[in-house]
CSV table of C-alpha atoms in Angstrom, one decimal:
chain,number,residue,atom,x,y,z
A,1,UNK,CA,2.9,42.1,18.4
A,2,UNK,CA,3.5,38.4,17.7
A,3,UNK,CA,5.1,37.0,14.6
A,4,UNK,CA,1.7,35.6,13.3
A,5,UNK,CA,0.2,39.1,13.5
A,6,UNK,CA,3.2,40.6,11.7
A,7,UNK,CA,3.0,38.0,8.9
A,8,UNK,CA,-0.8,38.6,8.6
A,9,UNK,CA,-0.3,42.4,8.3
A,10,UNK,CA,2.5,42.0,5.8
A,11,UNK,CA,0.3,39.8,3.6
A,12,UNK,CA,-2.6,42.3,3.8
A,13,UNK,CA,-0.2,45.1,2.8
A,14,UNK,CA,1.2,43.2,-0.1
A,15,UNK,CA,-2.2,42.2,-1.5
A,16,UNK,CA,-3.4,45.8,-1.2
A,17,UNK,CA,-0.4,47.1,-3.0
A,18,UNK,CA,-0.6,44.5,-5.8
A,19,UNK,CA,-4.3,45.1,-6.2
A,20,UNK,CA,-4.1,48.8,-6.7
A,21,UNK,CA,-5.2,48.4,-10.3
A,22,UNK,CA,-8.4,46.6,-9.4
A,23,UNK,CA,-11.7,48.0,-8.2
A,24,UNK,CA,-10.2,49.1,-4.9
A,25,UNK,CA,-9.4,52.5,-6.4
A,26,UNK,CA,-12.6,52.8,-8.5
A,27,UNK,CA,-16.0,54.2,-7.7
A,28,UNK,CA,-18.1,51.1,-7.1
A,29,UNK,CA,-21.3,52.9,-8.2
A,30,UNK,CA,-19.8,53.4,-11.7
A,31,UNK,CA,-19.6,49.6,-12.3
A,32,UNK,CA,-21.9,48.1,-14.9
A,33,UNK,CA,-24.9,46.3,-13.3
A,34,UNK,CA,-25.1,42.6,-14.0
A,35,UNK,CA,-27.8,41.1,-16.2
A,36,UNK,CA,-30.7,39.1,-14.8
A,37,UNK,CA,-32.8,36.5,-16.4
A,38,UNK,CA,-34.8,33.5,-15.3
A,39,UNK,CA,-38.4,32.5,-14.4
A,40,UNK,CA,-39.5,33.8,-11.0
A,41,UNK,CA,-42.4,33.1,-8.7
A,42,UNK,CA,-43.9,35.4,-6.0
A,43,UNK,CA,-45.1,33.3,-3.0
A,44,UNK,CA,-45.8,35.5,-0.1
A,45,UNK,CA,-46.1,35.0,3.7
A,46,UNK,CA,-49.6,34.6,5.0
A,47,UNK,CA,-51.0,37.8,6.5
A,48,UNK,CA,-51.6,35.9,9.7
A,49,UNK,CA,-47.9,35.7,10.5
A,50,UNK,CA,-47.0,38.3,13.0
A,51,UNK,CA,-43.4,39.1,14.0
A,52,UNK,CA,-41.9,41.6,16.4
A,53,UNK,CA,-39.9,44.7,15.5
A,54,UNK,CA,-36.1,44.2,15.5
A,55,UNK,CA,-33.4,45.6,17.8
A,56,UNK,CA,-32.2,47.8,14.9
A,57,UNK,CA,-29.1,45.8,14.0
A,58,UNK,CA,-28.3,45.0,10.3
A,59,UNK,CA,-27.2,41.6,9.0
A,60,UNK,CA,-24.7,40.8,6.2
A,61,UNK,CA,-24.9,37.1,5.4
A,62,UNK,CA,-22.0,35.7,3.3
A,63,UNK,CA,-21.9,32.2,1.8
A,64,UNK,CA,-18.8,31.3,-0.1
A,65,UNK,CA,-19.4,27.9,-1.9
A,66,UNK,CA,-17.1,24.9,-1.2
A,67,UNK,CA,-14.9,26.3,1.6
A,68,UNK,CA,-13.0,23.6,3.6
A,69,UNK,CA,-13.0,24.3,7.3
A,70,UNK,CA,-9.2,23.7,7.4
A,71,UNK,CA,-8.7,26.4,4.7
A,72,UNK,CA,-8.7,29.3,7.1
A,73,UNK,CA,-5.3,30.6,8.1
A,74,UNK,CA,-5.8,29.8,11.8
A,75,UNK,CA,-6.8,26.2,11.0
A,76,UNK,CA,-4.0,25.5,8.6
A,77,UNK,CA,-0.8,26.1,10.5
A,78,UNK,CA,-0.4,29.2,8.4
A,79,UNK,CA,-0.1,27.5,5.0
A,80,UNK,CA,-3.4,28.9,3.8
A,81,UNK,CA,-3.5,32.7,3.6
A,82,UNK,CA,-6.9,34.2,4.7
A,83,UNK,CA,-5.9,37.3,6.6
A,84,UNK,CA,-9.3,39.0,6.3
A,85,UNK,CA,-11.3,36.2,7.6
A,86,UNK,CA,-8.8,35.7,10.4
A,87,UNK,CA,-9.3,39.3,11.3
A,88,UNK,CA,-13.1,38.8,11.2
A,89,UNK,CA,-12.8,35.8,13.5
A,90,UNK,CA,-10.6,37.8,15.9
A,91,UNK,CA,-13.3,40.4,16.2
A,92,UNK,CA,-16.1,37.9,16.3
A,93,UNK,CA,-17.0,34.3,17.3
A,94,UNK,CA,-15.6,31.2,15.6
A,95,UNK,CA,-17.7,28.0,15.8
A,96,UNK,CA,-15.3,25.2,15.8
A,97,UNK,CA,-17.7,22.3,15.1
A,98,UNK,CA,-20.2,23.5,12.5
A,99,UNK,CA,-21.6,20.8,10.1
A,100,UNK,CA,-23.8,20.6,7.1
A,101,UNK,CA,-27.3,19.1,7.1
A,102,UNK,CA,-28.1,18.3,3.5
A,103,UNK,CA,-25.7,18.9,0.7
A,104,UNK,CA,-24.6,19.9,-1.9
A,105,UNK,CA,-25.5,23.3,-3.3
A,106,UNK,CA,-29.3,23.5,-3.4
A,107,UNK,CA,-30.1,21.2,-0.4
A,108,UNK,CA,-27.7,23.3,1.8
A,109,UNK,CA,-29.4,26.5,0.7
A,110,UNK,CA,-32.8,25.1,1.5
A,111,UNK,CA,-31.6,24.5,5.0
A,112,UNK,CA,-29.8,27.9,5.3
A,113,UNK,CA,-32.8,29.9,4.0
A,114,UNK,CA,-35.5,28.1,6.0
A,115,UNK,CA,-33.9,26.8,9.2
A,116,UNK,CA,-35.3,23.3,8.5
A,117,UNK,CA,-33.5,20.1,7.9
A,118,UNK,CA,-34.0,18.4,4.6
A,119,UNK,CA,-32.9,14.9,5.6
A,120,UNK,CA,-36.4,13.6,6.0
A,121,UNK,CA,-37.5,14.9,2.6
A,122,UNK,CA,-38.3,11.6,0.7
A,123,UNK,CA,-38.6,13.4,-2.7
A,124,UNK,CA,-34.9,14.0,-2.9
A,125,UNK,CA,-33.1,17.0,-1.6
A,126,UNK,CA,-32.2,19.0,-4.8
A,127,UNK,CA,-35.4,20.8,-5.6
A,128,UNK,CA,-36.9,24.3,-5.3
A,129,UNK,CA,-38.2,25.9,-2.1
A,130,UNK,CA,-41.6,24.6,-1.4
A,131,UNK,CA,-44.6,26.9,-1.5
A,132,UNK,CA,-45.1,26.6,2.2
A,133,UNK,CA,-41.4,27.2,3.1
A,134,UNK,CA,-40.9,30.4,5.1
A,135,UNK,CA,-37.5,32.0,4.4
A,136,UNK,CA,-35.3,34.3,6.5
A,137,UNK,CA,-35.9,37.1,3.9
A,138,UNK,CA,-39.6,36.8,4.2
A,139,UNK,CA,-39.6,37.0,8.0
A,140,UNK,CA,-37.3,39.9,8.0
A,141,UNK,CA,-39.4,41.6,5.3
A,142,UNK,CA,-42.4,41.3,7.8
A,143,UNK,CA,-40.1,43.0,10.3
A,144,UNK,CA,-39.6,46.0,8.0
A,145,UNK,CA,-36.1,45.0,6.8
A,146,UNK,CA,-34.8,46.1,3.4
A,147,UNK,CA,-33.3,42.8,2.0
A,148,UNK,CA,-30.9,42.2,-0.9
A,149,UNK,CA,-29.9,39.0,-2.6
A,150,UNK,CA,-26.7,39.1,-4.6
A,151,UNK,CA,-25.6,35.9,-6.2
A,152,UNK,CA,-23.2,34.4,-8.8
A,153,UNK,CA,-24.1,30.9,-7.7
A,154,UNK,CA,-26.1,30.2,-10.8
A,155,UNK,CA,-28.0,27.2,-9.5
A,156,UNK,CA,-30.3,29.7,-7.5
A,157,UNK,CA,-31.8,30.9,-10.8
A,158,UNK,CA,-32.5,27.6,-12.5
A,159,UNK,CA,-36.1,27.2,-13.3
A,160,UNK,CA,-38.4,27.9,-10.3
A,161,UNK,CA,-35.8,27.6,-7.6
A,162,UNK,CA,-37.4,30.6,-5.9
A,163,UNK,CA,-34.5,31.5,-3.6
A,164,UNK,CA,-35.1,35.2,-4.4
A,165,UNK,CA,-38.4,34.8,-2.5
A,166,UNK,CA,-39.0,37.6,0.0
A,167,UNK,CA,-36.1,39.8,-1.0
A,168,UNK,CA,-36.6,43.5,-1.7
A,169,UNK,CA,-34.1,43.2,-4.5
A,170,UNK,CA,-32.0,40.5,-6.2
A,171,UNK,CA,-29.2,40.5,-8.7
A,172,UNK,CA,-27.6,37.6,-10.6
A,173,UNK,CA,-24.0,37.9,-11.7
A,174,UNK,CA,-23.9,35.7,-14.8
A,175,UNK,CA,-21.2,33.4,-16.2
A,176,UNK,CA,-20.0,31.1,-13.4
A,177,UNK,CA,-19.1,27.5,-14.3
A,178,UNK,CA,-21.3,26.1,-17.0
A,179,UNK,CA,-23.9,28.9,-17.0
A,180,UNK,CA,-25.1,29.2,-20.6
A,181,UNK,CA,-24.1,32.8,-20.8
A,182,UNK,CA,-21.8,33.2,-23.9
A,183,UNK,CA,-22.6,31.1,-27.0
A,184,UNK,CA,-19.4,31.6,-29.0
A,185,UNK,CA,-17.5,31.7,-31.1
A,186,UNK,CA,-16.7,28.2,-29.8
A,187,UNK,CA,-13.6,27.9,-31.9
A,188,UNK,CA,-12.1,30.9,-30.1
A,189,UNK,CA,-11.3,28.8,-27.1
A,190,UNK,CA,-9.6,25.4,-26.6
A,191,UNK,CA,-10.3,23.6,-23.4
A,192,UNK,CA,-7.3,21.3,-23.9
A,193,UNK,CA,-5.0,24.2,-23.2
A,194,UNK,CA,-6.1,24.4,-19.6
A,195,UNK,CA,-5.4,20.9,-18.1
A,196,UNK,CA,-2.6,18.3,-18.5
A,197,UNK,CA,-3.4,15.9,-21.4
A,198,UNK,CA,-4.0,12.8,-19.2
A,199,UNK,CA,-6.9,14.6,-17.5
A,200,UNK,CA,-8.7,15.5,-20.7
A,201,UNK,CA,-12.1,13.9,-21.6
A,202,UNK,CA,-15.1,15.1,-23.6
A,203,UNK,CA,-17.2,16.0,-20.6
A,204,UNK,CA,-14.4,18.2,-19.2
A,205,UNK,CA,-14.1,19.8,-22.6
A,206,UNK,CA,-17.8,20.6,-22.7
A,207,UNK,CA,-17.9,22.2,-19.2
A,208,UNK,CA,-14.6,24.1,-19.4
A,209,UNK,CA,-15.3,25.4,-22.9
A,210,UNK,CA,-18.4,27.1,-21.6
A,211,UNK,CA,-16.5,28.6,-18.7
A,212,UNK,CA,-13.7,29.9,-20.8
A,213,UNK,CA,-16.2,31.4,-23.2
A,214,UNK,CA,-17.9,33.1,-20.3
A,215,UNK,CA,-14.5,34.6,-19.1
A,216,UNK,CA,-12.7,35.3,-22.4
A,217,UNK,CA,-13.3,39.1,-22.1
A,218,UNK,CA,-11.9,39.3,-18.6
A,219,UNK,CA,-9.3,42.1,-18.4
A,220,UNK,CA,-8.5,42.6,-14.7
A,221,UNK,CA,-9.0,41.0,-11.3
A,222,UNK,CA,-12.2,43.1,-10.8
A,223,UNK,CA,-13.7,41.1,-13.7
A,224,UNK,CA,-13.5,37.8,-11.8
A,225,UNK,CA,-16.8,36.5,-10.4
A,226,UNK,CA,-16.2,36.8,-6.6
A,227,UNK,CA,-14.9,40.4,-7.2
A,228,UNK,CA,-18.1,41.3,-9.2
A,229,UNK,CA,-20.3,39.8,-6.5
A,230,UNK,CA,-18.5,41.7,-3.7
A,231,UNK,CA,-18.6,44.9,-5.7
A,232,UNK,CA,-22.3,44.5,-6.2
A,233,UNK,CA,-22.5,44.1,-2.4
A,234,UNK,CA,-20.6,47.3,-1.9
A,235,UNK,CA,-22.9,49.1,-4.3
A,236,UNK,CA,-26.0,47.7,-2.6
A,237,UNK,CA,-24.7,48.9,0.8
A,238,UNK,CA,-24.1,52.4,-0.6
A,239,UNK,CA,-27.6,52.5,-2.1
A,240,UNK,CA,-29.4,51.1,1.0
A,241,UNK,CA,-27.5,52.3,4.1
A,242,UNK,CA,-29.7,55.3,4.6
A,243,UNK,CA,-33.1,53.5,4.2
A,244,UNK,CA,-35.5,53.7,7.0
A,245,UNK,CA,-35.1,50.6,9.2
A,246,UNK,CA,-32.5,47.9,9.2
A,247,UNK,CA,-31.3,45.8,6.3
A,248,UNK,CA,-30.2,42.3,5.5
A,249,UNK,CA,-27.7,41.7,2.6
A,250,UNK,CA,-27.4,38.1,1.6
A,251,UNK,CA,-24.4,37.6,-0.6
A,252,UNK,CA,-23.9,34.2,-2.1
A,253,UNK,CA,-20.6,33.8,-4.0
A,254,UNK,CA,-19.7,30.6,-6.0
A,255,UNK,CA,-16.0,30.8,-5.3
A,256,UNK,CA,-14.0,29.0,-4.2
A,257,UNK,CA,-16.1,26.3,-5.9
A,258,UNK,CA,-14.6,24.8,-9.1
A,259,UNK,CA,-13.4,25.7,-11.7
A,260,UNK,CA,-10.3,26.7,-9.7
A,261,UNK,CA,-9.0,29.6,-11.7
A,262,UNK,CA,-7.7,32.4,-9.5
A,263,UNK,CA,-5.6,35.3,-10.9
A,264,UNK,CA,-2.0,34.3,-11.6
A,265,UNK,CA,-0.5,36.3,-8.7
A,266,UNK,CA,-2.6,34.3,-6.2
A,267,UNK,CA,-1.7,31.0,-7.8
A,268,UNK,CA,2.0,32.0,-7.5
A,269,UNK,CA,1.6,32.5,-3.8
A,270,UNK,CA,1.4,28.8,-3.5
A,271,UNK,CA,3.4,27.5,-6.5
A,272,UNK,CA,5.8,29.1,-9.0
A,273,UNK,CA,5.0,26.9,-11.9
A,274,UNK,CA,1.9,24.8,-12.8
A,275,UNK,CA,1.8,21.9,-15.4
A,276,UNK,CA,0.1,24.3,-18.0
A,277,UNK,CA,-0.6,28.0,-18.2
A,278,UNK,CA,-3.9,29.0,-16.8
A,279,UNK,CA,-4.5,25.5,-15.3
A,280,UNK,CA,-8.3,25.3,-14.8
A,281,UNK,CA,-9.4,22.3,-12.7
A,282,UNK,CA,-13.1,21.7,-12.7
A,283,UNK,CA,-16.0,19.3,-13.2
A,284,UNK,CA,-15.3,16.6,-15.8
A,285,UNK,CA,-11.9,15.5,-14.6
A,286,UNK,CA,-12.2,11.9,-13.5
A,287,UNK,CA,-10.7,10.8,-10.2
A,288,UNK,CA,-9.3,7.7,-11.9
A,289,UNK,CA,-7.3,9.8,-14.3
A,290,UNK,CA,-5.6,11.8,-11.5
A,291,UNK,CA,-2.0,10.8,-10.8
A,292,UNK,CA,-0.3,11.0,-7.4
A,293,UNK,CA,1.9,13.8,-8.8
A,294,UNK,CA,-1.2,15.9,-9.7
A,295,UNK,CA,-2.4,16.4,-6.1
A,296,UNK,CA,0.0,19.1,-5.0
A,297,UNK,CA,-0.8,21.4,-7.9
A,298,UNK,CA,-4.5,20.8,-7.5
A,299,UNK,CA,-4.4,21.6,-3.8
A,300,UNK,CA,-2.5,24.9,-4.7
A,301,UNK,CA,-5.1,25.9,-7.3
A,302,UNK,CA,-7.8,25.5,-4.6
A,303,UNK,CA,-5.8,27.4,-2.0
A,304,UNK,CA,-5.2,30.3,-4.5
A,305,UNK,CA,-9.0,30.4,-5.1
A,306,UNK,CA,-9.6,30.6,-1.3
A,307,UNK,CA,-7.1,33.4,-0.8
A,308,UNK,CA,-8.5,35.4,-3.7
A,309,UNK,CA,-12.0,35.0,-2.3
A,310,UNK,CA,-10.7,36.2,1.1
A,311,UNK,CA,-9.3,39.3,-0.5
A,312,UNK,CA,-12.7,40.4,-1.8
A,313,UNK,CA,-14.5,39.5,1.3
A,314,UNK,CA,-12.0,41.8,3.0
A,315,UNK,CA,-12.8,44.6,0.6
A,316,UNK,CA,-16.5,44.2,1.3
A,317,UNK,CA,-15.8,44.4,5.1
A,318,UNK,CA,-13.7,47.5,4.5
A,319,UNK,CA,-16.7,49.1,2.7
A,320,UNK,CA,-18.9,48.2,5.7
A,321,UNK,CA,-16.5,50.2,7.9
A,322,UNK,CA,-16.1,53.0,5.5
A,323,UNK,CA,-19.9,53.5,5.4
A,324,UNK,CA,-20.1,53.7,9.2
A,325,UNK,CA,-22.0,50.4,9.4
A,326,UNK,CA,-19.5,48.4,11.5
A,327,UNK,CA,-21.0,49.2,14.9
A,328,UNK,CA,-24.5,48.2,14.1
A,329,UNK,CA,-24.1,45.3,11.7
A,330,UNK,CA,-23.8,41.6,12.3
A,331,UNK,CA,-21.6,39.7,9.7
A,332,UNK,CA,-22.0,36.0,9.2
A,333,UNK,CA,-19.5,34.0,7.1
A,334,UNK,CA,-19.9,30.4,6.2
A,335,UNK,CA,-20.2,27.9,3.3
A,336,UNK,CA,-22.4,25.0,2.1
A,337,UNK,CA,-19.8,22.2,2.4
A,338,UNK,CA,-16.2,21.4,1.9
A,339,UNK,CA,-14.5,19.3,-0.7
A,340,UNK,CA,-12.0,16.5,-1.2
A,341,UNK,CA,-8.4,17.3,-2.1
A,342,UNK,CA,-7.0,13.8,-2.5
A,343,UNK,CA,-8.4,12.0,0.5
A,344,UNK,CA,-8.7,8.3,-0.6
A,345,UNK,CA,-8.0,9.4,-4.1
A,346,UNK,CA,-11.0,11.7,-4.2
A,347,UNK,CA,-10.9,15.3,-5.6
A,348,UNK,CA,-14.0,17.5,-5.6
A,349,UNK,CA,-16.9,16.6,-3.4
A,350,UNK,CA,-17.8,12.9,-3.4
A,351,UNK,CA,-21.0,11.8,-1.8
A,352,UNK,CA,-19.6,8.3,-1.4
A,353,UNK,CA,-16.9,9.5,0.9
A,354,UNK,CA,-18.5,11.6,3.7
A,355,UNK,CA,-15.5,12.5,5.7
A,356,UNK,CA,-15.2,15.7,7.7
A,357,UNK,CA,-13.3,17.5,4.9
A,358,UNK,CA,-16.7,17.5,3.2
A,359,UNK,CA,-19.2,17.9,6.1
A,360,UNK,CA,-17.4,20.2,8.5
A,361,UNK,CA,-17.6,23.8,7.6
A,362,UNK,CA,-16.3,27.2,8.8
A,363,UNK,CA,-18.6,29.6,10.6
A,364,UNK,CA,-17.7,33.1,11.8
A,365,UNK,CA,-20.2,35.5,13.3
A,366,UNK,CA,-19.1,39.0,14.1
A,367,UNK,CA,-21.5,40.9,16.4
A,368,UNK,CA,-21.2,44.6,17.4
A,369,UNK,CA,-21.3,43.4,21.0
A,370,UNK,CA,-17.6,43.7,21.9
A,371,UNK,CA,-17.9,41.2,24.7
A,372,UNK,CA,-18.1,38.5,22.1
A,373,UNK,CA,-14.8,39.4,20.4
A,374,UNK,CA,-12.4,36.4,20.0
A,375,UNK,CA,-14.8,33.8,21.5
A,376,UNK,CA,-14.6,30.2,20.3
A,377,UNK,CA,-17.5,27.8,20.6
A,378,UNK,CA,-16.7,24.1,20.5
A,379,UNK,CA,-20.2,22.7,20.8
A,380,UNK,CA,-22.0,21.2,17.7
A,381,UNK,CA,-24.0,23.5,15.5
A,382,UNK,CA,-25.5,23.0,12.1
A,383,UNK,CA,-26.8,24.8,9.0
A,384,UNK,CA,-30.3,24.4,10.4
A,385,UNK,CA,-29.3,26.8,13.3
A,386,UNK,CA,-28.4,29.7,11.0
A,387,UNK,CA,-31.9,31.2,10.5
A,388,UNK,CA,-33.2,30.9,14.1
A,389,UNK,CA,-29.9,32.3,15.4
A,390,UNK,CA,-30.0,35.3,13.0
A,391,UNK,CA,-33.6,36.1,14.0
A,392,UNK,CA,-32.6,35.9,17.7
A,393,UNK,CA,-29.6,38.2,17.2
A,394,UNK,CA,-31.8,40.7,15.4
A,395,UNK,CA,-34.5,40.5,18.0
A,396,UNK,CA,-37.2,39.3,15.6
A,397,UNK,CA,-39.7,37.0,17.3
A,398,UNK,CA,-42.9,35.3,16.2
A,399,UNK,CA,-41.8,32.8,13.6
A,400,UNK,CA,-41.7,29.1,14.5
A,401,UNK,CA,-41.6,25.9,12.6
A,402,UNK,CA,-37.8,25.7,12.2
A,403,UNK,CA,-35.9,22.5,13.2
A,404,UNK,CA,-32.8,24.4,14.2
A,405,UNK,CA,-32.0,26.2,17.4
A,406,UNK,CA,-30.5,29.5,18.5
A,407,UNK,CA,-26.8,28.9,18.7
A,408,UNK,CA,-26.1,32.4,19.9
A,409,UNK,CA,-27.3,31.1,23.3
A,410,UNK,CA,-24.1,29.2,23.4
A,411,UNK,CA,-22.1,32.4,23.0
A,412,UNK,CA,-24.1,34.2,25.7
A,413,UNK,CA,-23.8,31.3,28.1
A,414,UNK,CA,-27.5,30.7,28.3
A,415,UNK,CA,-27.1,27.0,27.4
A,416,UNK,CA,-24.2,24.5,27.5
A,417,UNK,CA,-25.0,22.7,24.2
A,418,UNK,CA,-27.5,22.3,21.5
A,419,UNK,CA,-26.9,18.6,20.6
A,420,UNK,CA,-24.6,15.7,21.1
A,421,UNK,CA,-23.9,15.0,17.5
A,422,UNK,CA,-24.6,16.2,13.9
A,423,UNK,CA,-25.9,14.3,10.9
A,424,UNK,CA,-25.1,15.2,7.3
A,425,UNK,CA,-26.6,13.7,4.2
A,426,UNK,CA,-25.5,13.8,0.5
A,427,UNK,CA,-27.3,11.7,-2.1
A,428,UNK,CA,-27.4,8.1,-0.9
A,429,UNK,CA,-24.9,8.6,1.9
A,430,UNK,CA,-24.9,10.1,5.4
A,431,UNK,CA,-22.5,10.7,8.3
A,432,UNK,CA,-22.6,11.2,12.0
A,433,UNK,CA,-20.1,13.3,14.0
A,434,UNK,CA,-19.6,13.3,17.8
A,435,UNK,CA,-16.8,14.4,20.1
A,436,UNK,CA,-15.1,11.1,19.6
A,437,UNK,CA,-16.3,9.5,16.4
A,438,UNK,CA,-17.0,10.2,12.8
A,439,UNK,CA,-19.1,7.5,11.0
A,440,UNK,CA,-20.3,7.4,7.4
A,441,UNK,CA,-22.1,4.9,5.2
A,442,UNK,CA,-24.8,4.6,2.5
A,443,UNK,CA,-28.4,4.6,3.8
A,444,UNK,CA,-30.1,3.7,0.6
A,445,UNK,CA,-28.9,1.9,-2.5
A,446,UNK,CA,-26.3,-0.9,-2.9
A,447,UNK,CA,-23.2,1.2,-3.6
A,448,UNK,CA,-21.2,1.3,-0.3
A,449,UNK,CA,-18.8,3.9,-1.6
A,450,UNK,CA,-15.9,4.4,0.9
A,451,UNK,CA,-18.0,3.0,3.8
A,452,UNK,CA,-19.2,1.9,6.1
A,453,UNK,CA,-16.4,3.6,7.9
A,454,UNK,CA,-15.8,4.6,11.6
A,455,UNK,CA,-13.0,6.9,12.7
A,456,UNK,CA,-11.9,7.7,16.2
A,457,UNK,CA,-11.1,11.3,15.7
A,458,UNK,CA,-9.5,11.7,19.1
A,459,UNK,CA,-6.7,9.3,18.1
A,460,UNK,CA,-7.0,9.8,14.4
A,461,UNK,CA,-8.1,13.4,13.6
A,462,UNK,CA,-7.2,12.9,9.9
A,463,UNK,CA,-9.7,10.0,9.6
A,464,UNK,CA,-7.1,7.6,8.1
A,465,UNK,CA,-7.9,4.4,10.0
A,466,UNK,CA,-11.3,2.7,9.7
A,467,UNK,CA,-11.9,1.0,13.0
A,468,UNK,CA,-15.5,-0.2,12.4
A,469,UNK,CA,-14.6,-3.9,12.7
A,470,UNK,CA,-13.4,-3.5,16.2
A,471,UNK,CA,-16.3,-1.3,17.3
A,472,UNK,CA,-19.5,-2.9,15.9
A,473,UNK,CA,-21.8,-1.7,18.7
A,474,UNK,CA,-20.7,2.0,18.1
A,475,UNK,CA,-21.4,1.6,14.4
A,476,UNK,CA,-24.8,0.0,15.2
A,477,UNK,CA,-25.8,3.0,17.3
A,478,UNK,CA,-24.9,5.4,14.5
A,479,UNK,CA,-27.0,3.4,12.1
A,480,UNK,CA,-30.0,4.1,14.3
A,481,UNK,CA,-29.1,7.8,14.4
A,482,UNK,CA,-29.0,8.0,10.6
A,483,UNK,CA,-32.3,6.1,10.4
A,484,UNK,CA,-34.0,8.5,12.8
A,485,UNK,CA,-32.5,11.6,11.0
A,486,UNK,CA,-33.5,10.4,7.5
A,487,UNK,CA,-36.7,8.6,8.3
A,488,UNK,CA,-35.4,5.6,6.4
A,489,UNK,CA,-34.7,2.0,7.5
A,490,UNK,CA,-31.1,0.9,6.6
A,491,UNK,CA,-31.2,-2.6,5.4
A,492,UNK,CA,-28.2,-4.8,5.2
A,493,UNK,CA,-27.0,-3.5,1.9
């Protein structure tokens, strides 16, 4: 056994011991069910759509919001502690070059749920599913899957978003971020207690006051949101494991998205003392107010959130094994996008700075086929490939109209690559990533942000040196790629 494996096992053991007072020792079925509210619609697939029966495998689809690709233990030189996802990757396939299509939250989900790029949508990318969109849940429902949608990412249940469409059941865990869940008493919390004074402003106070109100009755780690969502997943599996036919559980957790507010013992894994007790870093903090000395603590807050999320994903995977589902269930883990942690003075995702820390994402797929264990795929894949790949792995045929492709063909050696590059878009900005280059710029509007910028990622993997002036023809080629991907002409702006 190598030193890395010893360290990983020690960490898992220490976390398990320290968490004995959480839901690990409780009967998950005894937990209170979350509340649900929100307007819903009921679009259905046309009766004319015919799909084949599946191969009998189940699917657990896990999206953890705002997870940087380099915040997996095996991508971070060991600084970041994610032993459960490392173990999942060891038993599955890790895709080394997976990128977003449209972002942030809602555009990414539109792509993930439909297998279609949003980049050519001229109405803007943050809007509900269209009535003629066909979702993964709808297709699997046609193939006689029982499907569950468990979510604490509250944007899904804003008016008419419709991401529940096609699911047999759906549950919303309330209270994340600025979800208007608890009204008061407002004077019972003071947002100024949770961030250094130089980072305070009225918008931060408004957002964090709501979050602190939503969490003021939290008593143990099992009351944190990612814990609640994963416990709901465990309960759903208990309830549905013996149904006739296969199932698909889609679990969408908002962590490690801001506010970064992990339990104290996880924060202390990365830093003994923070500037304030229960330091909560979230929306409202202005980049121009952040000082150089703030960055290390901010990075540690995020790392702690990542490690706590990993713990609960591990508990969910343990439940899969305990229920006897491991040998007939595919598990997919990914995210919608990454985030900035001080790059060019940016913290939290910034559309104006479309570097790889934002657009490159982790993707792990664990398949019961043991011949795929430990494989690594270096070819480019995208969010738009998730749905067609899942349908292919489950043996469900008959649905077309997706812009993505089956990336599992890369694993099985049926093809050598899907594409030569990926394109990502966010607001008025877009990026292109190839084996050698990362390019980003605005494609509409006059604000150039941190671009145009071109990085030779072979010589400069950290994307620190903009070489656009010495490579004008390369940049011009990438402009044409963005124009094709977005359907927009980039003027000299």
